[in-house]
XYZ file of C-alpha atoms in Angstrom:
565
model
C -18.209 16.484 7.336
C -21.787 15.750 8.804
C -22.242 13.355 11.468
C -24.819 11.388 10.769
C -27.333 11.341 13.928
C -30.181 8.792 12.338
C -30.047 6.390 10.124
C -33.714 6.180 9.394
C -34.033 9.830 8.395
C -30.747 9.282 5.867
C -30.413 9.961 2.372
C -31.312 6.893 -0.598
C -30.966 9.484 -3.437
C -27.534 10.066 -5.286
C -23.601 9.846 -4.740
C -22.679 9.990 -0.779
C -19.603 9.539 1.192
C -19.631 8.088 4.400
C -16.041 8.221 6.544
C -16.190 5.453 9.106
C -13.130 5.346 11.316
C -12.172 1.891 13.044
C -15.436 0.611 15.485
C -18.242 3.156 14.369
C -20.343 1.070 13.191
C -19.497 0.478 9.708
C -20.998 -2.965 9.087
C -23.903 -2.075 10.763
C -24.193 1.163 9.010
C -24.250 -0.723 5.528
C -27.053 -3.488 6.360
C -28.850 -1.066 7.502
C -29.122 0.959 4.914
C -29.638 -2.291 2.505
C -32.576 -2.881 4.549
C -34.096 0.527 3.988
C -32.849 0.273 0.191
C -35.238 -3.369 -0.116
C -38.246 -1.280 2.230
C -38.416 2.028 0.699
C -37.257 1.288 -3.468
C -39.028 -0.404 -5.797
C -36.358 -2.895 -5.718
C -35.767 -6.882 -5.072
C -32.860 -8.289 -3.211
C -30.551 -8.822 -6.247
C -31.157 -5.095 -7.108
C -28.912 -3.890 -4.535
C -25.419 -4.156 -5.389
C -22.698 -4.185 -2.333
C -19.131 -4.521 -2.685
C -16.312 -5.183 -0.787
C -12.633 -5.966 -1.482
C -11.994 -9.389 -0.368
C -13.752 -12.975 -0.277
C -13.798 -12.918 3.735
C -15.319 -9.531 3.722
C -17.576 -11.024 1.178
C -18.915 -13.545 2.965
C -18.780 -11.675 6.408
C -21.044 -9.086 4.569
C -23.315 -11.912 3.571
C -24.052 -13.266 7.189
C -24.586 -10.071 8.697
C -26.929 -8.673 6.084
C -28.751 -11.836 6.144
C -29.180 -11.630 9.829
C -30.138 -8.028 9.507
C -33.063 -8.843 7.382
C -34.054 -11.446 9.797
C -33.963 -9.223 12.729
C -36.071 -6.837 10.592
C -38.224 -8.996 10.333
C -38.719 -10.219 13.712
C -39.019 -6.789 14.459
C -42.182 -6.450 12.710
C -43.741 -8.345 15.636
C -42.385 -8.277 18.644
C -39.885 -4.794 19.914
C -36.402 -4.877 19.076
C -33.640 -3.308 21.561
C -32.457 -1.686 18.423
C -32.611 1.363 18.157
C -32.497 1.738 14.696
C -35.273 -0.809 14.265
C -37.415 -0.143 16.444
C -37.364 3.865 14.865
C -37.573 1.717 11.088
C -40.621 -0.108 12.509
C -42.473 2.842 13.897
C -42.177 4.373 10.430
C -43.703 1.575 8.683
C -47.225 1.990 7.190
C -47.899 -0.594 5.083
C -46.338 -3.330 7.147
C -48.251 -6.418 5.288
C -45.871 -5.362 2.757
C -42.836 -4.726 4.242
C -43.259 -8.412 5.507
C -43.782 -10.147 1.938
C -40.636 -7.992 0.990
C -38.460 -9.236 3.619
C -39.594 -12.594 3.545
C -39.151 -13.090 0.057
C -35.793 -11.296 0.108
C -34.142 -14.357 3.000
C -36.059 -16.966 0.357
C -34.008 -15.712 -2.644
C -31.055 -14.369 -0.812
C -28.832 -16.544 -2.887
C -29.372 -13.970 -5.416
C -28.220 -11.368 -3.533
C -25.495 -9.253 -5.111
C -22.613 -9.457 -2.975
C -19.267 -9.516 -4.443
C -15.332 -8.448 -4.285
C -14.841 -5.975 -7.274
C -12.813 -9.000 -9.125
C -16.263 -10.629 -8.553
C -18.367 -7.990 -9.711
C -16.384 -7.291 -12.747
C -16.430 -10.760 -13.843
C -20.020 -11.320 -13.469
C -20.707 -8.064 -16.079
C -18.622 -9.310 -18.249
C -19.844 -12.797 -19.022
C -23.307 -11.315 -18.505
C -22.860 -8.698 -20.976
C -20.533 -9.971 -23.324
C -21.798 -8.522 -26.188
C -22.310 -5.257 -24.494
C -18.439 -5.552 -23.217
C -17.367 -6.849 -26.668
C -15.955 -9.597 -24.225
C -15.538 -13.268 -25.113
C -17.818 -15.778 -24.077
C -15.131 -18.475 -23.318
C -12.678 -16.654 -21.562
C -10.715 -18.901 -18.808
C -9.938 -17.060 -15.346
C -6.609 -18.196 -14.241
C -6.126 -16.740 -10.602
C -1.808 -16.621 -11.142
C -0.296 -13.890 -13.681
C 2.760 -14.630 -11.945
C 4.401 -17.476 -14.468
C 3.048 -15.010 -17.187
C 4.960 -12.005 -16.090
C 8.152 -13.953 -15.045
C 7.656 -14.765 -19.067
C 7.579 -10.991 -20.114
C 10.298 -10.408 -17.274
C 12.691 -12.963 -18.483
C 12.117 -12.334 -22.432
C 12.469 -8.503 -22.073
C 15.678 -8.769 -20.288
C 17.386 -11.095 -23.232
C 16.083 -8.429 -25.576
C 17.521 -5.865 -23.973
C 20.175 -6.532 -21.468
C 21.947 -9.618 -23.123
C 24.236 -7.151 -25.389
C 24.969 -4.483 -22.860
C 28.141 -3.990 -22.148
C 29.986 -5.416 -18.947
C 30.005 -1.492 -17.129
C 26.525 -1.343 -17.517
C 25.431 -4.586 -15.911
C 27.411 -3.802 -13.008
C 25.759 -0.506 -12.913
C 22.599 -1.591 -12.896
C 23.567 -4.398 -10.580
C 24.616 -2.019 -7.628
C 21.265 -0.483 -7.928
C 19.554 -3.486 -7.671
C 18.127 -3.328 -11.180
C 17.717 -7.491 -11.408
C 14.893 -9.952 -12.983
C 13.667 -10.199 -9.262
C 13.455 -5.735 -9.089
C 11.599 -5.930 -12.659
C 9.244 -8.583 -12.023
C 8.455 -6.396 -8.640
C 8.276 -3.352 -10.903
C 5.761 -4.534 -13.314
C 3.465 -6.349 -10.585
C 3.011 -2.328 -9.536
C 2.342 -1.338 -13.421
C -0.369 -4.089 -13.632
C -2.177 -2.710 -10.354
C -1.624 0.491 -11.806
C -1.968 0.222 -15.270
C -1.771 3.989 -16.249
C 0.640 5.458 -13.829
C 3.192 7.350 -16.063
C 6.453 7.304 -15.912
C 8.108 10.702 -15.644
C 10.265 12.119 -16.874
C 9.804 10.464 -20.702
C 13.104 8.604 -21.811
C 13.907 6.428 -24.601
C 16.681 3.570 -24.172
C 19.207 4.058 -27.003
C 22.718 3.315 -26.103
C 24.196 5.921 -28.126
C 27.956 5.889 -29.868
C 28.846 8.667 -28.014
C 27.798 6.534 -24.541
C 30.737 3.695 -26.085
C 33.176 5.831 -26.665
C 32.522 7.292 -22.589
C 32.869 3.419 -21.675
C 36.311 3.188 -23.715
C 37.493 6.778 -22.055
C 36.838 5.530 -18.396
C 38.338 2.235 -18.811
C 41.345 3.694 -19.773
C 41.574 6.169 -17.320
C 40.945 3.416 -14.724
C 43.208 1.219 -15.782
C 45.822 4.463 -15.958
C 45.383 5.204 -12.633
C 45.297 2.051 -11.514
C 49.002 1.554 -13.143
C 50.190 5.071 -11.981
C 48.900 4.579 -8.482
C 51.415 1.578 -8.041
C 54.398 3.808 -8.897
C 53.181 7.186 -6.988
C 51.604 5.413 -3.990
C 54.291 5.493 -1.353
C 55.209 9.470 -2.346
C 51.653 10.259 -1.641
C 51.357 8.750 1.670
C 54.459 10.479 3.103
C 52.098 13.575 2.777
C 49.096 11.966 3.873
C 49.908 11.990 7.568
C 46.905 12.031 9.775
C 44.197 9.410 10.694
C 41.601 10.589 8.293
C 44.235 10.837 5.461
C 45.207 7.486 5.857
C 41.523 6.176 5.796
C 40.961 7.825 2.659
C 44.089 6.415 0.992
C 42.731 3.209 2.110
C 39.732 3.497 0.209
C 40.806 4.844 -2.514
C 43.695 1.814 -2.627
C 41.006 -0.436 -2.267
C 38.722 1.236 -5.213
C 41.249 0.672 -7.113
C 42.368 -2.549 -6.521
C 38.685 -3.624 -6.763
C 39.160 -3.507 -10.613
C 35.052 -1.980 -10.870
C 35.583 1.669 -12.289
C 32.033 2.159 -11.821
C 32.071 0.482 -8.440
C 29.158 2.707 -6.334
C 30.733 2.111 -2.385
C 33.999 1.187 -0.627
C 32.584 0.423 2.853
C 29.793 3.016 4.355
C 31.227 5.571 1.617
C 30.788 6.290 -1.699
C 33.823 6.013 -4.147
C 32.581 9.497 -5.404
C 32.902 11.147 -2.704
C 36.246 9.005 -1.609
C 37.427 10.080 -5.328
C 36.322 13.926 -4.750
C 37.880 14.417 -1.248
C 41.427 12.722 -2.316
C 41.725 15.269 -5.581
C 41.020 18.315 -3.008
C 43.715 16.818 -0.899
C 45.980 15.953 -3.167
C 45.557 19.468 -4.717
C 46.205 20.566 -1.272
C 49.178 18.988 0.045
C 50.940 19.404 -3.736
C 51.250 23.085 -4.868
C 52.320 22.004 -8.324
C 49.880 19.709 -9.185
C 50.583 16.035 -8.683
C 51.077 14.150 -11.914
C 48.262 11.614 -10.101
C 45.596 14.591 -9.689
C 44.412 15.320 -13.209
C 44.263 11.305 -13.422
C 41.929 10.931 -10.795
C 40.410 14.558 -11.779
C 39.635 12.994 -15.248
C 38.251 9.614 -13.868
C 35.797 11.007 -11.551
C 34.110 13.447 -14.000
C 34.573 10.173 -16.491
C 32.551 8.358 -14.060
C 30.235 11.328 -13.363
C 29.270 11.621 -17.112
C 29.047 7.534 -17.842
C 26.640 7.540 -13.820
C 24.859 10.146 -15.483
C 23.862 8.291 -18.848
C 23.182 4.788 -16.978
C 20.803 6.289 -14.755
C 18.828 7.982 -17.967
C 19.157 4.628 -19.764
C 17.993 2.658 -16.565
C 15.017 5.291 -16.278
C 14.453 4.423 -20.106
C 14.354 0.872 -19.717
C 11.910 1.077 -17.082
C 9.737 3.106 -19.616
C 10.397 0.155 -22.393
C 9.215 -2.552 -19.697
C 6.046 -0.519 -19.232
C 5.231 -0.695 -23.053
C 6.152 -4.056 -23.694
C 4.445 -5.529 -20.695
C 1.118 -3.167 -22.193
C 1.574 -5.018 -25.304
C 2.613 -8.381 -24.752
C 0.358 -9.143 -21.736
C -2.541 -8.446 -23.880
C -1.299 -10.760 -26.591
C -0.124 -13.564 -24.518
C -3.375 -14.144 -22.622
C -5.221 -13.772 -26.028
C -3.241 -16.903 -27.516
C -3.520 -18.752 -24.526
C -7.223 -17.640 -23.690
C -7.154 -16.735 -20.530
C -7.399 -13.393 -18.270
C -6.145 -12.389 -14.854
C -8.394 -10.964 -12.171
C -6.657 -7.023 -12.388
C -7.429 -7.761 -16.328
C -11.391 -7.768 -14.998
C -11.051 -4.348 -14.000
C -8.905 -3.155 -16.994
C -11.635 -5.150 -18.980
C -14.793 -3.230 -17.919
C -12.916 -0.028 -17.614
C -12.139 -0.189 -21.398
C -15.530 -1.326 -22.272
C -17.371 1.653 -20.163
C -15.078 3.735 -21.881
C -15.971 2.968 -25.087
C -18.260 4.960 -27.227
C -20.773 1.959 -27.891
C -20.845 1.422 -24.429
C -24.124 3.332 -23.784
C -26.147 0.206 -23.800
C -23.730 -1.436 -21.349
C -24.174 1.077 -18.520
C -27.485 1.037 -19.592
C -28.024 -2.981 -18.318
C -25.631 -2.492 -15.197
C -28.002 0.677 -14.040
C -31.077 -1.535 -14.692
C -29.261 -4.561 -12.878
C -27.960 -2.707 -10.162
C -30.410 0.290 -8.745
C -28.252 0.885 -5.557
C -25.223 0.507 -4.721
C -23.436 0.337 -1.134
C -19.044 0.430 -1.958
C -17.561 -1.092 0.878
C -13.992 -0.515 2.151
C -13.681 2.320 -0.084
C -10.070 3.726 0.897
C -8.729 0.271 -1.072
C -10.166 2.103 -4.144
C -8.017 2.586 -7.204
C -8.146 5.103 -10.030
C -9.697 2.429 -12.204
C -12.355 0.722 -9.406
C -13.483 4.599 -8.999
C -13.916 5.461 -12.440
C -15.828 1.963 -13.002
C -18.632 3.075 -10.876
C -18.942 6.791 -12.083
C -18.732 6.240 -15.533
C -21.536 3.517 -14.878
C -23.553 6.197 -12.658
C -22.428 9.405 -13.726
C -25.441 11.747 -14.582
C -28.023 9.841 -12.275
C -29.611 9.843 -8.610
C -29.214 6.364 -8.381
C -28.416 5.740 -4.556
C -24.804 5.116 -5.082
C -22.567 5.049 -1.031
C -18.910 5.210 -0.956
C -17.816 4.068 2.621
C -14.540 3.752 4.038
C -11.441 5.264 6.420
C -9.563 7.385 4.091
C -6.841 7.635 7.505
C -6.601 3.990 6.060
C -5.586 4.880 2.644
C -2.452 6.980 3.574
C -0.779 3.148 4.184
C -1.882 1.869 0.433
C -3.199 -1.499 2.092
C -4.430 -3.960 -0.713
C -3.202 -1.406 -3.491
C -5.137 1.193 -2.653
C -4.264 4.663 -3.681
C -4.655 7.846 -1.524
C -4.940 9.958 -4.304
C -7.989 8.065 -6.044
C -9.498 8.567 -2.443
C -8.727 11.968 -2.538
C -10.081 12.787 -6.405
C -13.261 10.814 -5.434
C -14.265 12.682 -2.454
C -13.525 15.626 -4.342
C -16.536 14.679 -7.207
C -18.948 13.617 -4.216
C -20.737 17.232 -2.384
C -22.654 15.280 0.177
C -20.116 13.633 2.752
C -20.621 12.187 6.117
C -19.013 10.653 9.227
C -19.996 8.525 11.900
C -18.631 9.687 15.177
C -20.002 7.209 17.662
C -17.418 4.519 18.645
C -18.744 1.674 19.889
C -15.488 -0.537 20.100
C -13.696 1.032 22.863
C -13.977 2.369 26.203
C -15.087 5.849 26.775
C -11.389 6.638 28.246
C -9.587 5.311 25.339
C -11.710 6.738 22.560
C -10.625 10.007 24.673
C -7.043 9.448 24.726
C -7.125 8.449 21.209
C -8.947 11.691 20.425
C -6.154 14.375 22.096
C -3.320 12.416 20.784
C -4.477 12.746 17.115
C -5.880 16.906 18.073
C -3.143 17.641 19.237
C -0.850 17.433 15.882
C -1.857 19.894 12.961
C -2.639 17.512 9.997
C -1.823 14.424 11.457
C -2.216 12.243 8.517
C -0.074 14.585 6.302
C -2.924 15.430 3.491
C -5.296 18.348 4.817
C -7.867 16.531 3.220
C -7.892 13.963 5.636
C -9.071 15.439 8.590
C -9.189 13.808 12.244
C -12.695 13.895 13.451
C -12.996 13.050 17.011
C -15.795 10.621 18.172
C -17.272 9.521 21.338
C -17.780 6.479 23.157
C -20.914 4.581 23.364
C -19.735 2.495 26.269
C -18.404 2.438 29.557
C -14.598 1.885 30.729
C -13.774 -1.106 29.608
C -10.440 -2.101 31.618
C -10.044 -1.916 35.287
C -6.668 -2.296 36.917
C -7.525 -2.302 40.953
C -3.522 -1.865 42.155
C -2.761 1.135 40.084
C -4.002 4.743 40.647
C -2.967 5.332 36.977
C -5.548 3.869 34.819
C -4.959 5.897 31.094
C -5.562 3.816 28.452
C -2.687 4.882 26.184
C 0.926 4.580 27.602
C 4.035 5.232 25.705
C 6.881 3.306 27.134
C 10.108 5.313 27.043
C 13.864 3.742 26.286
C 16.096 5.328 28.881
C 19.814 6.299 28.126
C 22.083 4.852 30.561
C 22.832 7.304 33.260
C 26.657 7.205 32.911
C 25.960 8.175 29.493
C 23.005 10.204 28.962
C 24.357 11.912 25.799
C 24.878 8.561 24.417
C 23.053 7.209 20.973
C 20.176 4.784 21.809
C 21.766 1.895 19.728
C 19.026 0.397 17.751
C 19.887 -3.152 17.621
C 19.874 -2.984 21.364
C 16.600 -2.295 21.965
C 15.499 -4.976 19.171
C 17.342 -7.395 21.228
C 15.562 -6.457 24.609
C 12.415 -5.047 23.504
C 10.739 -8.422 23.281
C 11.558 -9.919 26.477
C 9.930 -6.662 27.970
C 7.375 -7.529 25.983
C 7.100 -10.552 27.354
C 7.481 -9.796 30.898
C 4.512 -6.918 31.006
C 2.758 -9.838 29.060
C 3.248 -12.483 32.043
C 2.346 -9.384 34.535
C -1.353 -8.598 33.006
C -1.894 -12.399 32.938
C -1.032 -12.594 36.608
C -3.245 -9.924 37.795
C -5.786 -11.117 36.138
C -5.753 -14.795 37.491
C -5.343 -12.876 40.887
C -8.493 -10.854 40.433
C -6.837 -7.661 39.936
C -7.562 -6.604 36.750
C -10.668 -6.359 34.395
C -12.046 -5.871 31.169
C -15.665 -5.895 30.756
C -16.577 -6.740 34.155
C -14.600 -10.363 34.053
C -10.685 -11.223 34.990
C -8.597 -10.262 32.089
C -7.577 -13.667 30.150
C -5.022 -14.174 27.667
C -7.839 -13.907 24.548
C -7.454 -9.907 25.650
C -4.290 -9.650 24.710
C -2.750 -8.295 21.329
C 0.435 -7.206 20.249
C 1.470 -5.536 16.796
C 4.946 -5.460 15.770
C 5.964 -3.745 12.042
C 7.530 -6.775 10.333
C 7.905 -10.715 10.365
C 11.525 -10.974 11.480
C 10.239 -8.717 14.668
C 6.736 -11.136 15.520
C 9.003 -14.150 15.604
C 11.512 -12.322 18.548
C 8.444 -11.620 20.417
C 7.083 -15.399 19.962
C 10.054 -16.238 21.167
C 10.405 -14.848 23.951
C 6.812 -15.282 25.015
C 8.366 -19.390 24.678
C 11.180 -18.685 26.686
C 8.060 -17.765 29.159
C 5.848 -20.816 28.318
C 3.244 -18.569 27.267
C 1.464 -19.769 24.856
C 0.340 -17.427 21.807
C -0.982 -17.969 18.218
């Protein structure tokens, strides 16, 4: 990976990736290069394609290449404290030009092509409808949910409404509901052309009914023999474990659910398994009750066995009838969803005729700057390199693949992965100009210090460096690191003791709090500084993993009457 040392000696020809990890300049990095696209190309402003993933990026994009171009071209006349300008400038010959250019691209910048994917998709496709073999009067309807619920709710009376009672409660336990499938397919519609492995088809079988008639009358045998052999067994089931597990196996079976999947924290197979061993145990000549319960667990076994293949199946069958009947639903009712943008182009660029297609994008489009490119997908990627494949159109990929690893916005680390793999020339910037100099080194030897620290060898760490100064300035403590890991002490009575989790969720954000209240005081006392001024309330930000865990920390910042957003 090459950092890249000046921007106005960079690359416009062909397919580069540019890895940009949080406050290096990433923005900055992309108007900049739009404004030596518009300088050095042949091309106008709505010649250079950029593309982000969301409508705030979108705009945000909008305003700061805007007021690139405007710096530009103050620039032109009077020295600019930017770097990168001023070098642009210097560079210039035929300025006259590079005036009219600028100029004319703020006057038309409404034409300027900035969109989310979803945006850019659209726009080829009622552009190009012919090309696309896309229809002209095509509503966009921004909710698929109702749809889907449709498909969700249909494919379950197809399928499900006949089942017998043993599977329902099977799939039940595992949480196979309307509510799981409807969560299921919102994945498949992301993803259209994830497989499902391995290949099942759902066909309850005659051989699966007769299983269901074996086990129910094995349960309902031991069930009846358990009432007359239940006090003989627990005269030999004597110690405190033994009597647990008699418990839960009473209780199984008194629970009238052969397939039932737990009796408190354990499983009923593994409640079933131990009692046989220690019934065959304590009983030399084996217990009329053991080859009852020996029977019943491999019955359940075998029947667990089949469920889960048929449940695996099902999940296959959901996949192929939401392929089909999404397709054919939005046709009747005219409409498409914004994924069905993506899935629309991608089928059209794939398409033998569609020579003439890429043909118009390329002409449309000369450059192209992809934004936030760890939120790629398989089909966003292929999109662009079907449509550029072959050329030395100027074609950047930037993003933080140590973003990807979390799949934000449905990106997939893999796509990431398979893209940087196509693309030879690959870059990083390593200048952070976000954080102090201290932090961006603490920062640096936690991640060095951990071999492949994002899992995938393919995502390196690459340290960077600071462009500024220490930020934050605590004047009563001789320990200023940046990063500190707070520690949860075992009590000292009980050091070997198990740090009970639901403890420290209960206390954890009134610490929180309280370290809270004790920056804020410092810095109304003058003690403590960030960027030269007392430290203030806007300074402060805390992250917490889930909703239910924000709302204990707002709390307790109330309980301090500090007020937070």
């Amino acid at each position: 990976m090459i950092p890249i040392v000046d921007l106005t000696n960079f690359s416009l020809t062909g397919r580069q990736l540019i890895e940009a990890s949080a406050g290096t300049g990433k923005t900055y990095t992309i108007t900049s290069l739009f404004v030596r696209l518009l300088l050095e190309k042949p091309l106008s402003i709505s010649n250079i394609l950029v593309v982000t993933f969301s409508d705030a990026a979108t705009e945000e994009l909008k305003i700061r290449i805007r007021s690139r171009l405007q710096d530009t071209l103050t620039a032109l006349d009077k020295p600019s404290e930017d770097s990168f300008l001023s070098q642009l400038v210097s560079k210039i010959e035929e300025k006259k030009l590079a005036r009219l250019k600028l100029e004319t691209a703020l006057k038309t910048f409404d034409e300027a092509a900035i969109f989310t994917i979803h945006g850019f998709c659209k726009k080829i496709l009622q552009d190009s409808a012919l090309e696309s073999f896309s229809f002209f009067d095509i509503q966009l309807n921004p909710d698929s949910h109702p749809t889907l619920k449709e498909i969700v709710d249909d494919f379950w009376r197809i399928h499900l409404y006949k089942s017998s009672f043993l599977f329902i409660h099977y799939l039940s336990q595992e949480k196979f509901n309307r509510t799981y499938l409807f969560r299921f397919i919102l994945e498949l519609v992301r993803r259209p052309f994830i497989p499902i492995l391995p290949s099942q088809t759902f066909h309850p079988s005659r051989n699966q009914d007769i299983l269901e008639k074996q086990l129910l009358s094995k349960f309902e045998e031991a069930t009846t023999v358990w009432k007359n052999v239940e006090s003989e067994i627990k005269q030999s089931f004597s110690s405190r474990k033994e009597k647990l597990l008699l418990k839960d196996l009473t209780s199984y079976l008194a629970n009238r659910k052969p397939l039932l999947k737990r009796i408190g924290t354990r499983s009923v197979t593994e409640v079933l398994t131990e009692f046989i061993q220690t019934l065959d145990i304590k009983f030399y000549d084996h217990h009329p009750f053991y080859e009852i319960c020996k029977t019943l667990s491999q019955n359940r076994t075998e029947i667990c066995r089949i469920f889960n293949l048929n449940l695996l199946a099902l999940k296959q069958e959901l996949a192929n009838y939401l392929r089909n009947e999404l397709d054919q639903r939005n046709r009747r009712k005219n409409q498409r969803f914004f994924d069905d943008l993506l899935l629309d182009l991608f089928k059209a660029l794939k398409n033998k005729n569609s020579r003439d297609l890429k043909k118009v994008i390329r002409r449309s489009y000369q450059a192209v700057l992809i934004d936030e490119f760890q939120d790629t997908d398989s089909i966003q990627y292929e999109i662009f390199d079907s449509i550029y494949r072959g050329t030395e159109s100027p074609l950047f990929f930037i993003g933080d693949p140590k973003q990807a690893i979390y799949g934000f916005r449905g990106g997939d680390i893999f796509a990431y992965l398979k893209a940087s793999q196509n693309i030879s020339s690959q870059f990083t910037l390593n200048q952070n100009w976000r954080s102090g100099e201290n932090m961006v080194r603490a920062v640096n030897t936690f991640f060095q210090k951990v071999h492949n620290p994002f899992v995938f060898p393919e995502i390196s760490f690459n340290p960077v460096r600071s462009a500024g100064e220490h930020l934050f300035l605590d004047k009563n403590q001789t320990d200023n690191s940046p990063l500190k890991i707070w520690f949860w002490k075992r009590p000292v009575q009980s050091p070997s003791k198990v740090i009970n989790k639901n403890e420290v969720d209960r206390e954890l954000p009134g610490l929180i709090a309280s370290e809270v209240v004790r920056l804020l005081k410092a810095g109304v006392q003058k003690e403590m500084f960030v960027e030269g001024r007392s430290l203030s309330p806007k300074d402060i930000a805390i992250l917490v993993r889930t909703n239910e865990q924000s709302a204990l920390v707002q709390a307790a910042l109330r309980d301090l009457s500090l007020i937070h957003i």
